[in-house]
Amino acid sequence: MKPELINSLKGYNGKTFVSDLIAGVIVGIVALPLAIAFAIASGVGPAAGIFTAIIAGFCISAFGGSRVQIGGPTGAFAVIVYGVVAQFGLSGLATATVMAGIILILLGAFKMGGLVKFIPYTIVTGFTAGIAVTIASGQLGDFFGLHPDFSTPMIILGEEYSKLPGDFLPKMIAFAKSAATVNWYAFGMAAICLAFIFIWSKFVKKIPGSIIVIIVATVASVLLGKFCNLHCDTIGTFADGSAHFAIPSIKELKPTLPDFGIKTITSLFPTAISIAVLAAIESLLSAVVADGMIGSKHDSNMELVAQGVANIASPIFGGIPATGAIARTATNIKNGGRTPIAGIIHALTLLLILLFFGKYAAYIPMPALAAILINVAWNMAGFPAIKALLKGQKSDIFVFLVTFLITVFVDLTVAIEVGLGFAAFFFIKKMIDLSEVQNGRETLTGGIKADMPQENLSIPAGTIVYEIEGPLFFGTVRKFELATERAHADCKVLVLRMRNTIYLDAGGIKALEQCKAACDRKGITIVISGIHTQPYMLLEKTGMADVLGRENIFDNITAALERAAEIVK
């Protein structure tokens, strides 16, 4: 494995640098409001978002396996981070993120990058849509300028809350109870910002509307507050002037090691797994999209290592989890970025903004950030993909809905676990349904006719041929047993044709053993035909090849029938 930065420097020239410089500066400017918005949506201060974009963005570009990947905080992590901060605090979040980084490095080091693509598409679509709903719903308070009153604990569904709940349903109830506090000025600003972003994207592709919204909304907020006495929450203060979030300073960018006590590690390990899986999926999906846009091929294992390094470095410097960001990566490509240098320049641009313009971030209005995040959630939801999926198989729809609903109402970690469980169950069921044991044109297990071309086989008297269609594994063993039980009492040879059986497991071996024992009692010899490599190697390893007799195992039906003819003489 080798970072793509090293490969990109071969033949690097001034023209490429200029393109990377322009793209990097533009992406850095675009990343600023997103980093702040995602951090606030995650329940942490804006400093954490900017530090993440700087530190993780630099690491992902410097060590990654993609030429154009841009890394940083993303909306996908907002749900997980909010829950961890609420339960374990910032220290717990830092520990979980470092653990996730270590897991990602191990995944890359052991060449597991290709396995991420085997996570079912239905699960990815389900939890992505669920995260989108959670992000959008979490912005309703800032979008409408709501101020839920937690001066006395709020009773929601029998539980007491002294701050805004992290779970979807209690949060929605808290917003509903505070509907009377709506700030119509904040709502008007958010609605205009959201409409502008949607309209802008229809006509201008290279410059995202979010950066325009931040600049214009900030200026408008300051002027309207000064001359018209219209106020809304900003990053620096609430509408009433009380402190809101601390404005990030470069002095805060100093290393601090998180807590690695045994109890903390044990409690946060499931969360670390979720962060690692989500980071791996999102970064590799982003890398695949980028490959299609520039016609290159990324190194998935090197990319996972870079994601791991980024998620170890980010929390040490006060950041949150990070991964490859599809929207920022696409912006990088569209503005001419072609090597990791653009991603490094993006991180340096953010650092310069923090150094010289960080104090002005205090004036950014929260309704404008809410509009940006709702737009991000809309793009994340993937409505075309959902629409196409809902026209498919019922099992796929079921897995999608289960993953989506659990992500929204319970937890992302549980959603992935349950989704994978149902996906595996339905996959096994499909394999069982597709696997049959056939005699000629009759499907013995189902009583239906098989659609098979006729073959002119010379089958000796006293010989019966059964064909196994599909894998012979624990799920299909019973079908095999039912079929072999119907072998005629007067037959001398049972030919098991396995040309379409490319997989055999321990359950299949056990079924063959039981079949051999039953045939031995009847004086019937088993002959194997058309065996593939994996089934044969397993027969060898388990000693089943000797039990059946090596002289009775063939790679084609003709030789197997010749052996049958010898036996029945």
XYZ file of C-alpha atoms in Angstrom:
569
model
C 0.000 0.000 0.000
C 1.194 3.496 -0.859
C -0.530 6.860 -0.303
C -1.872 8.315 -3.540
C -0.011 11.548 -2.741
C 3.294 9.809 -3.522
C 1.989 8.477 -6.831
C 0.511 11.870 -7.757
C 3.815 13.721 -7.313
C 5.314 11.834 -10.271
C 5.087 14.226 -13.205
C 3.480 16.944 -11.066
C 3.777 20.380 -12.688
C 2.843 24.023 -12.268
C -0.380 23.769 -14.263
C -1.666 20.945 -12.073
C -0.696 22.898 -8.949
C -2.694 25.947 -10.068
C -5.769 23.739 -10.625
C -5.299 22.101 -7.227
C -4.782 25.499 -5.571
C -7.999 26.963 -6.977
C -9.998 23.837 -6.105
C -8.492 23.590 -2.616
C -9.280 27.216 -1.733
C -12.866 26.931 -2.994
C -13.473 23.651 -1.133
C -11.940 25.140 2.016
C -14.371 28.068 1.898
C -17.295 25.723 1.198
C -16.243 23.384 4.029
C -16.298 26.137 6.685
C -20.082 26.485 7.153
C -20.573 22.736 6.788
C -17.950 21.957 9.441
C -19.576 24.405 11.849
C -23.102 23.172 11.072
C -22.258 19.487 11.488
C -20.446 20.183 14.760
C -23.386 22.086 16.222
C -25.817 19.405 15.005
C -23.624 16.868 16.806
C -23.987 18.696 20.117
C -20.438 20.105 20.225
C -19.026 23.577 19.615
C -18.039 24.992 16.215
C -14.355 24.686 17.133
C -14.646 20.874 17.036
C -16.033 20.966 13.512
C -13.350 23.289 12.165
C -10.546 21.402 13.913
C -11.878 18.152 12.444
C -11.952 19.591 8.939
C -8.368 20.844 9.323
C -6.730 17.843 11.022
C -8.741 14.990 9.497
C -8.959 16.718 6.108
C -5.164 16.990 5.986
C -4.588 13.357 7.078
C -7.125 11.885 4.642
C -5.561 13.735 1.705
C -1.953 13.114 2.770
C -2.281 9.392 3.495
C -5.367 8.322 1.519
C -5.734 5.974 -1.407
C -7.876 8.361 -3.480
C -6.524 11.209 -5.599
C -9.354 13.648 -4.907
C -11.048 12.601 -1.655
C -11.923 15.472 0.691
C -12.420 14.453 4.306
C -13.986 16.094 7.326
C -17.067 15.985 9.561
C -20.255 14.805 7.851
C -23.944 14.687 8.630
C -23.891 10.911 8.898
C -22.010 11.129 12.199
C -24.248 13.781 13.787
C -26.675 11.211 15.209
C -23.980 9.006 16.747
C -21.914 11.912 18.081
C -24.933 13.616 19.675
C -25.849 10.428 21.533
C -22.285 9.734 22.712
C -21.769 13.296 23.942
C -25.091 13.201 25.804
C -24.212 9.914 27.514
C -20.421 9.934 27.889
C -19.375 13.550 27.328
C -16.641 14.862 25.044
C -14.042 12.615 26.674
C -16.105 9.529 25.849
C -16.526 10.720 22.275
C -12.766 11.165 21.927
C -12.147 7.642 23.240
C -14.720 6.071 20.906
C -13.319 7.963 17.904
C -9.725 6.898 18.583
C -10.891 3.290 18.989
C -12.733 3.575 15.662
C -9.543 4.909 14.074
C -7.580 1.899 15.304
C -10.264 -0.446 13.918
C -10.099 1.322 10.531
C -6.304 0.981 10.377
C -6.593 -2.735 11.169
C -9.250 -3.162 8.465
C -6.933 -1.541 5.934
C -3.804 -3.387 7.116
C -5.559 -6.747 6.805
C -6.824 -5.890 3.299
C -10.475 -5.708 4.313
C -11.275 -2.674 2.180
C -13.063 -4.769 -0.431
C -15.409 -6.329 2.143
C -17.239 -3.083 2.862
C -18.876 -3.290 -0.564
C -20.637 -6.484 0.572
C -22.809 -4.584 3.051
C -26.221 -4.827 1.370
C -27.353 -1.819 -0.615
C -30.731 -1.924 1.159
C -29.046 -1.369 4.537
C -26.885 1.493 3.252
C -29.971 3.138 1.714
C -32.005 2.588 4.890
C -29.602 4.047 7.415
C -28.602 6.897 5.087
C -32.272 7.903 4.724
C -32.746 7.483 8.479
C -29.775 9.723 9.232
C -31.146 12.306 6.793
C -34.491 12.375 8.628
C -32.740 12.664 11.991
C -30.525 15.521 10.808
C -33.421 17.449 9.256
C -35.692 16.956 12.271
C -32.933 18.088 14.609
C -32.771 21.441 12.811
C -36.436 22.315 13.357
C -35.626 24.219 16.547
C -33.178 26.578 14.815
C -35.282 26.703 11.625
C -38.276 28.049 13.558
C -36.239 29.853 16.218
C -37.736 27.706 19.015
C -36.522 28.021 22.607
C -37.651 24.964 24.621
C -37.720 25.844 28.320
C -35.619 23.445 30.406
C -35.238 25.738 33.414
C -37.413 23.138 35.099
C -37.127 19.523 33.847
C -39.513 18.795 30.987
C -41.537 15.590 31.339
C -41.607 13.699 28.024
C -43.000 10.155 27.749
C -42.581 9.711 31.489
C -38.911 10.817 31.486
C -37.405 14.029 32.842
C -35.174 16.070 30.527
C -33.048 19.043 31.587
C -31.864 19.692 28.006
C -32.981 18.910 24.470
C -33.313 15.096 24.123
C -31.126 13.259 21.639
C -33.727 10.670 20.612
C -36.035 11.464 17.712
C -39.473 11.119 19.329
C -38.743 12.970 22.621
C -37.018 15.717 20.613
C -40.056 16.178 18.381
C -42.323 16.329 21.444
C -40.024 18.941 23.037
C -40.216 21.051 19.884
C -44.014 20.670 19.790
C -44.321 21.789 23.425
C -42.298 24.912 22.652
C -44.259 25.851 19.506
C -45.420 29.064 21.166
C -41.818 30.367 21.229
C -41.466 30.425 17.428
C -39.405 33.343 16.107
C -41.018 34.372 12.819
C -37.994 36.406 11.807
C -35.766 33.331 12.229
C -38.271 31.219 10.316
C -38.405 33.738 7.466
C -34.618 33.861 7.210
C -34.345 30.032 7.240
C -37.073 29.619 4.627
C -35.484 32.194 2.304
C -32.034 30.611 2.740
C -33.365 27.131 2.005
C -35.270 28.308 -1.077
C -32.180 30.166 -2.309
C -29.987 27.061 -1.955
C -32.444 24.932 -3.946
C -32.843 27.522 -6.703
C -29.115 28.339 -6.843
C -28.205 24.661 -7.382
C -30.401 24.568 -10.485
C -28.389 27.278 -12.241
C -24.898 27.312 -10.662
C -23.029 24.046 -10.230
C -19.461 24.976 -9.350
C -20.095 27.255 -6.351
C -22.437 25.761 -3.706
C -25.241 28.022 -2.525
C -24.321 27.366 1.109
C -21.326 29.712 1.038
C -23.443 32.483 -0.542
C -26.154 31.935 2.080
C -23.683 32.174 4.960
C -22.190 35.458 3.729
C -25.478 37.159 2.827
C -27.397 35.872 5.878
C -24.630 36.956 8.241
C -24.484 40.469 6.804
C -28.294 40.707 6.782
C -28.520 39.450 10.372
C -26.066 42.104 11.606
C -27.741 44.958 9.708
C -31.319 43.970 10.589
C -30.360 43.538 14.209
C -28.716 46.971 14.341
C -31.234 49.036 12.378
C -34.529 47.099 12.666
C -34.078 45.428 16.070
C -34.706 41.994 14.542
C -32.754 39.238 16.258
C -32.252 35.482 15.982
C -29.819 32.999 17.439
C -26.265 33.146 16.100
C -23.284 30.882 16.675
C -21.945 33.342 19.251
C -25.145 34.229 21.125
C -28.787 33.410 21.596
C -31.321 35.971 20.408
C -31.470 37.416 23.931
C -27.740 38.089 23.932
C -26.730 35.274 26.310
C -23.712 33.095 25.519
C -24.249 30.344 22.963
C -21.094 28.658 21.619
C -17.492 29.609 22.248
C -15.840 30.928 19.095
C -12.894 28.714 18.064
C -9.370 29.985 18.554
C -6.155 28.555 17.166
C -4.914 28.327 20.755
C -7.448 25.552 21.351
C -5.717 23.400 18.739
C -3.521 21.488 21.181
C -3.225 17.721 21.765
C -5.061 16.035 24.645
C -5.119 12.281 25.161
C -8.565 10.742 25.851
C -9.442 8.309 28.644
C -8.554 4.687 27.926
C -9.798 2.984 31.086
C -11.034 -0.606 30.741
C -14.577 0.360 31.759
C -14.674 3.214 29.242
C -13.348 1.033 26.413
C -15.868 -1.709 27.191
C -18.797 0.714 27.287
C -17.828 2.501 24.083
C -16.684 -0.449 21.959
C -20.071 -0.919 20.174
C -20.131 2.803 19.400
C -16.560 2.631 18.076
C -17.620 -0.206 15.763
C -20.498 1.915 14.451
C -18.221 4.909 13.834
C -15.646 2.711 12.071
C -18.233 0.984 9.857
C -19.919 4.266 8.961
C -16.585 5.951 8.211
C -15.513 3.015 6.044
C -18.775 2.864 4.105
C -19.090 6.598 3.490
C -15.426 7.141 2.587
C -15.281 4.219 0.161
C -18.605 5.182 -1.424
C -17.247 8.690 -1.885
C -14.034 7.290 -3.380
C -16.014 5.148 -5.829
C -18.076 8.168 -6.918
C -14.858 10.158 -7.368
C -13.332 7.362 -9.471
C -16.275 7.564 -11.833
C -15.914 11.346 -12.151
C -12.190 11.431 -12.977
C -11.673 7.949 -14.452
C -9.212 6.689 -11.815
C -9.137 3.822 -9.317
C -8.591 4.251 -5.601
C -6.818 1.911 -3.172
C -9.557 0.993 -0.697
C -7.165 -0.469 1.887
C -4.915 2.604 1.894
C -8.035 4.755 2.143
C -9.152 2.886 5.280
C -5.716 3.365 6.851
C -5.921 7.105 6.141
C -9.414 7.263 7.646
C -8.023 5.509 10.711
C -5.129 7.962 11.071
C -7.561 10.880 10.670
C -9.923 9.552 13.337
C -7.060 9.049 15.766
C -5.589 12.517 15.194
C -8.897 14.424 15.115
C -10.118 13.758 18.703
C -6.636 14.250 20.120
C -6.828 17.832 18.822
C -10.424 18.394 19.968
C -12.181 17.137 16.843
C -14.989 14.667 16.142
C -15.276 11.629 13.810
C -14.489 12.259 10.152
C -14.786 10.498 6.832
C -14.744 11.164 3.111
C -17.405 13.736 2.172
C -19.106 13.077 -1.157
C -20.386 16.648 -1.665
C -17.023 18.286 -0.895
C -15.172 15.689 -2.975
C -17.460 16.419 -5.937
C -16.912 20.164 -5.431
C -13.164 19.567 -5.478
C -13.363 17.659 -8.763
C -15.701 20.144 -10.444
C -13.325 22.995 -9.618
C -10.259 21.273 -11.082
C -8.769 19.316 -8.166
C -6.884 16.259 -9.454
C -4.380 15.282 -6.766
C -4.289 15.081 -2.952
C -2.522 18.465 -2.950
C -5.969 20.068 -3.417
C -7.218 18.364 -0.240
C -4.164 19.537 1.693
C -4.700 23.108 0.440
C -8.359 22.824 1.554
C -7.167 22.052 5.099
C -4.623 24.907 5.046
C -7.308 27.297 3.770
C -9.494 26.438 6.763
C -6.532 26.988 9.065
C -5.929 30.454 7.601
C -9.631 31.314 7.894
C -9.528 30.244 11.537
C -6.440 32.377 12.174
C -7.650 35.580 10.550
C -11.456 35.418 10.317
C -12.507 33.033 13.110
C -13.962 35.817 15.268
C -16.514 36.661 12.592
C -18.023 33.175 12.792
C -19.852 34.375 15.915
C -22.228 36.407 13.731
C -23.393 33.493 11.548
C -27.163 33.057 12.160
C -28.358 29.634 13.294
C -31.411 29.650 10.942
C -29.023 29.869 7.961
C -27.047 26.871 9.259
C -30.328 24.992 9.796
C -31.290 25.664 6.170
C -27.905 24.356 4.985
C -28.257 21.162 7.029
C -31.819 20.533 5.856
C -30.548 20.847 2.283
C -27.744 18.389 3.109
C -30.308 15.988 4.590
C -32.479 16.276 1.476
C -29.529 15.372 -0.744
C -28.501 12.555 1.607
C -31.920 10.934 1.657
C -31.528 9.562 -1.863
C -35.161 9.711 -2.968
C -34.511 8.289 -6.481
C -32.749 5.267 -4.953
C -35.583 4.752 -2.441
C -38.208 5.008 -5.178
C -36.426 2.377 -7.273
C -35.914 0.117 -4.254
C -39.610 0.218 -3.313
C -40.423 -1.288 -6.716
C -38.233 -4.325 -5.988
C -38.531 -7.481 -3.923
C -40.536 -7.505 -0.712
C -37.541 -8.786 1.267
C -35.429 -5.807 0.126
C -38.227 -3.381 1.011
C -38.564 -4.998 4.443
C -34.810 -4.719 5.199
C -34.808 -1.092 4.027
C -37.817 -0.130 6.174
C -36.528 -1.932 9.269
C -33.109 -0.272 8.965
C -34.688 3.140 8.307
C -37.161 2.993 11.212
C -34.637 1.670 13.737
C -32.133 4.354 12.684
C -34.715 7.081 13.282
C -36.448 5.788 16.418
C -33.797 3.681 18.168
C -30.120 3.815 17.241
C -27.849 3.569 14.204
C -25.770 0.760 15.746
C -28.850 -1.357 16.387
C -30.150 -0.543 12.889
C -27.008 -1.884 11.208
C -26.974 -5.019 13.373
C -30.669 -5.816 12.846
C -30.487 -4.914 9.156
C -27.536 -7.249 8.599
C -29.373 -10.003 10.485
C -32.488 -9.750 8.316
C -30.424 -9.373 5.123
C -28.494 -12.560 5.972
C -31.743 -14.393 6.774
C -33.363 -13.434 3.464
C -30.177 -14.275 1.541
C -30.074 -17.762 3.060
C -33.762 -18.220 2.305
C -33.203 -17.221 -1.328
C -30.339 -19.702 -1.627
C -32.554 -22.420 -0.176
C -35.351 -21.551 -2.595
C -32.953 -21.629 -5.545
C -31.392 -24.931 -4.544
C -33.116 -28.080 -5.805
C -32.343 -31.766 -6.164
C -33.594 -33.004 -9.512
C -34.037 -36.353 -11.221
C -34.181 -35.800 -14.966
C -36.890 -33.212 -15.542
C -38.676 -33.738 -12.212
C -37.875 -31.505 -9.259
C -38.159 -34.032 -6.448
C -38.440 -31.550 -3.603
C -41.085 -29.316 -5.127
C -43.025 -31.572 -7.496
C -42.595 -29.125 -10.380
C -40.962 -29.528 -13.764
C -37.458 -28.170 -14.118
C -36.656 -26.083 -17.165
C -33.628 -28.116 -18.279
C -32.527 -29.048 -21.804
C -32.715 -32.754 -22.563
C -29.417 -34.629 -22.643
C -28.794 -37.909 -24.425
C -27.254 -39.706 -21.463
C -26.734 -43.425 -21.480
C -27.838 -44.293 -17.949
C -27.126 -47.949 -17.035
C -29.897 -50.089 -15.595
C -30.028 -49.922 -11.811
C -28.624 -46.367 -11.801
C -30.423 -43.186 -10.757
C -29.069 -39.682 -11.384
C -29.869 -36.811 -9.046
C -28.754 -33.257 -9.875
C -28.160 -30.693 -7.144
C -28.995 -27.173 -8.314
C -27.237 -24.561 -6.197
C -25.124 -24.742 -3.046
C -25.415 -27.685 -0.674
C -25.216 -25.995 2.726
C -27.037 -26.096 6.066
C -30.106 -24.377 4.618
C -30.608 -26.887 1.785
C -29.674 -30.113 3.585
C -33.281 -31.099 4.270
C -34.155 -30.814 0.582
C -31.240 -33.092 -0.221
C -32.296 -35.626 2.396
C -35.894 -35.671 1.094
C -34.686 -36.273 -2.439
C -32.239 -39.061 -1.624
C -34.838 -40.850 0.531
C -36.807 -41.407 -2.686
C -34.023 -43.426 -4.287
C -35.498 -46.696 -5.637
C -34.864 -49.730 -3.493
C -33.757 -51.776 -6.508
C -31.122 -49.284 -7.741
C -27.457 -50.143 -7.322
C -25.829 -46.784 -8.030
C -26.839 -43.246 -7.027
C -25.088 -40.613 -9.155
C -25.046 -37.179 -7.502
C -24.488 -34.624 -10.238
C -22.886 -31.485 -8.708
C -21.971 -29.413 -11.770
C -24.075 -26.497 -10.449
C -22.950 -26.856 -6.836
C -20.061 -24.480 -6.310
C -20.298 -24.332 -2.519
C -20.399 -26.973 0.208
C -20.290 -26.464 3.974
C -20.217 -28.631 7.123
C -23.983 -29.134 6.918
C -23.605 -30.418 3.361
C -20.832 -32.818 4.454
C -23.089 -34.145 7.214
C -25.879 -34.671 4.684
C -23.515 -36.609 2.427
C -22.484 -38.754 5.407
C -26.118 -39.531 6.211
C -26.839 -40.270 2.559
C -23.813 -42.603 2.414
C -24.966 -44.441 5.547
C -28.510 -44.854 4.142
C -27.173 -46.084 0.782
C -24.803 -48.520 2.495
C -27.779 -50.093 4.275
C -29.455 -50.598 0.883
C -26.286 -51.728 -0.857
C -26.193 -48.626 -3.070
C -22.921 -47.024 -4.213
C -22.688 -43.228 -4.411
C -20.866 -41.722 -7.400
C -20.104 -37.982 -7.521
C -20.154 -36.178 -10.875
C -19.020 -32.702 -11.987
C -17.570 -31.662 -8.647
C -16.073 -28.151 -8.337
C -12.898 -27.081 -6.531
C -14.365 -25.832 -3.232
C -16.597 -28.878 -2.627
C -13.766 -31.272 -3.577
C -11.231 -29.529 -1.303
C -13.685 -29.794 1.592
C -14.223 -33.502 0.856
C -10.456 -33.912 1.009
C -10.018 -31.966 4.255
C -12.834 -33.770 6.063
C -11.837 -37.249 4.822
C -15.175 -37.610 3.052
C -13.350 -38.248 -0.243
C -11.984 -41.508 1.232
C -15.367 -42.441 2.716
C -17.054 -42.084 -0.680
C -14.075 -43.619 -2.447
C -11.838 -41.532 -4.661
C -12.569 -43.911 -7.491
C -16.200 -42.745 -7.300
C -15.535 -39.002 -7.695
C -15.448 -37.544 -11.237
C -15.415 -34.164 -12.903
C -17.886 -35.103 -15.676
C -21.095 -37.095 -16.077
C -19.778 -39.389 -18.813
C -16.986 -40.791 -16.646
C -19.402 -41.102 -13.699
C -21.889 -43.140 -15.774
C -19.073 -45.372 -17.032
C -18.157 -46.033 -13.404
C -21.819 -46.764 -12.634
C -21.914 -49.281 -15.503
C -18.881 -51.068 -14.001
C -20.563 -51.289 -10.589
C -23.906 -52.685 -11.782
C -22.321 -55.461 -13.906
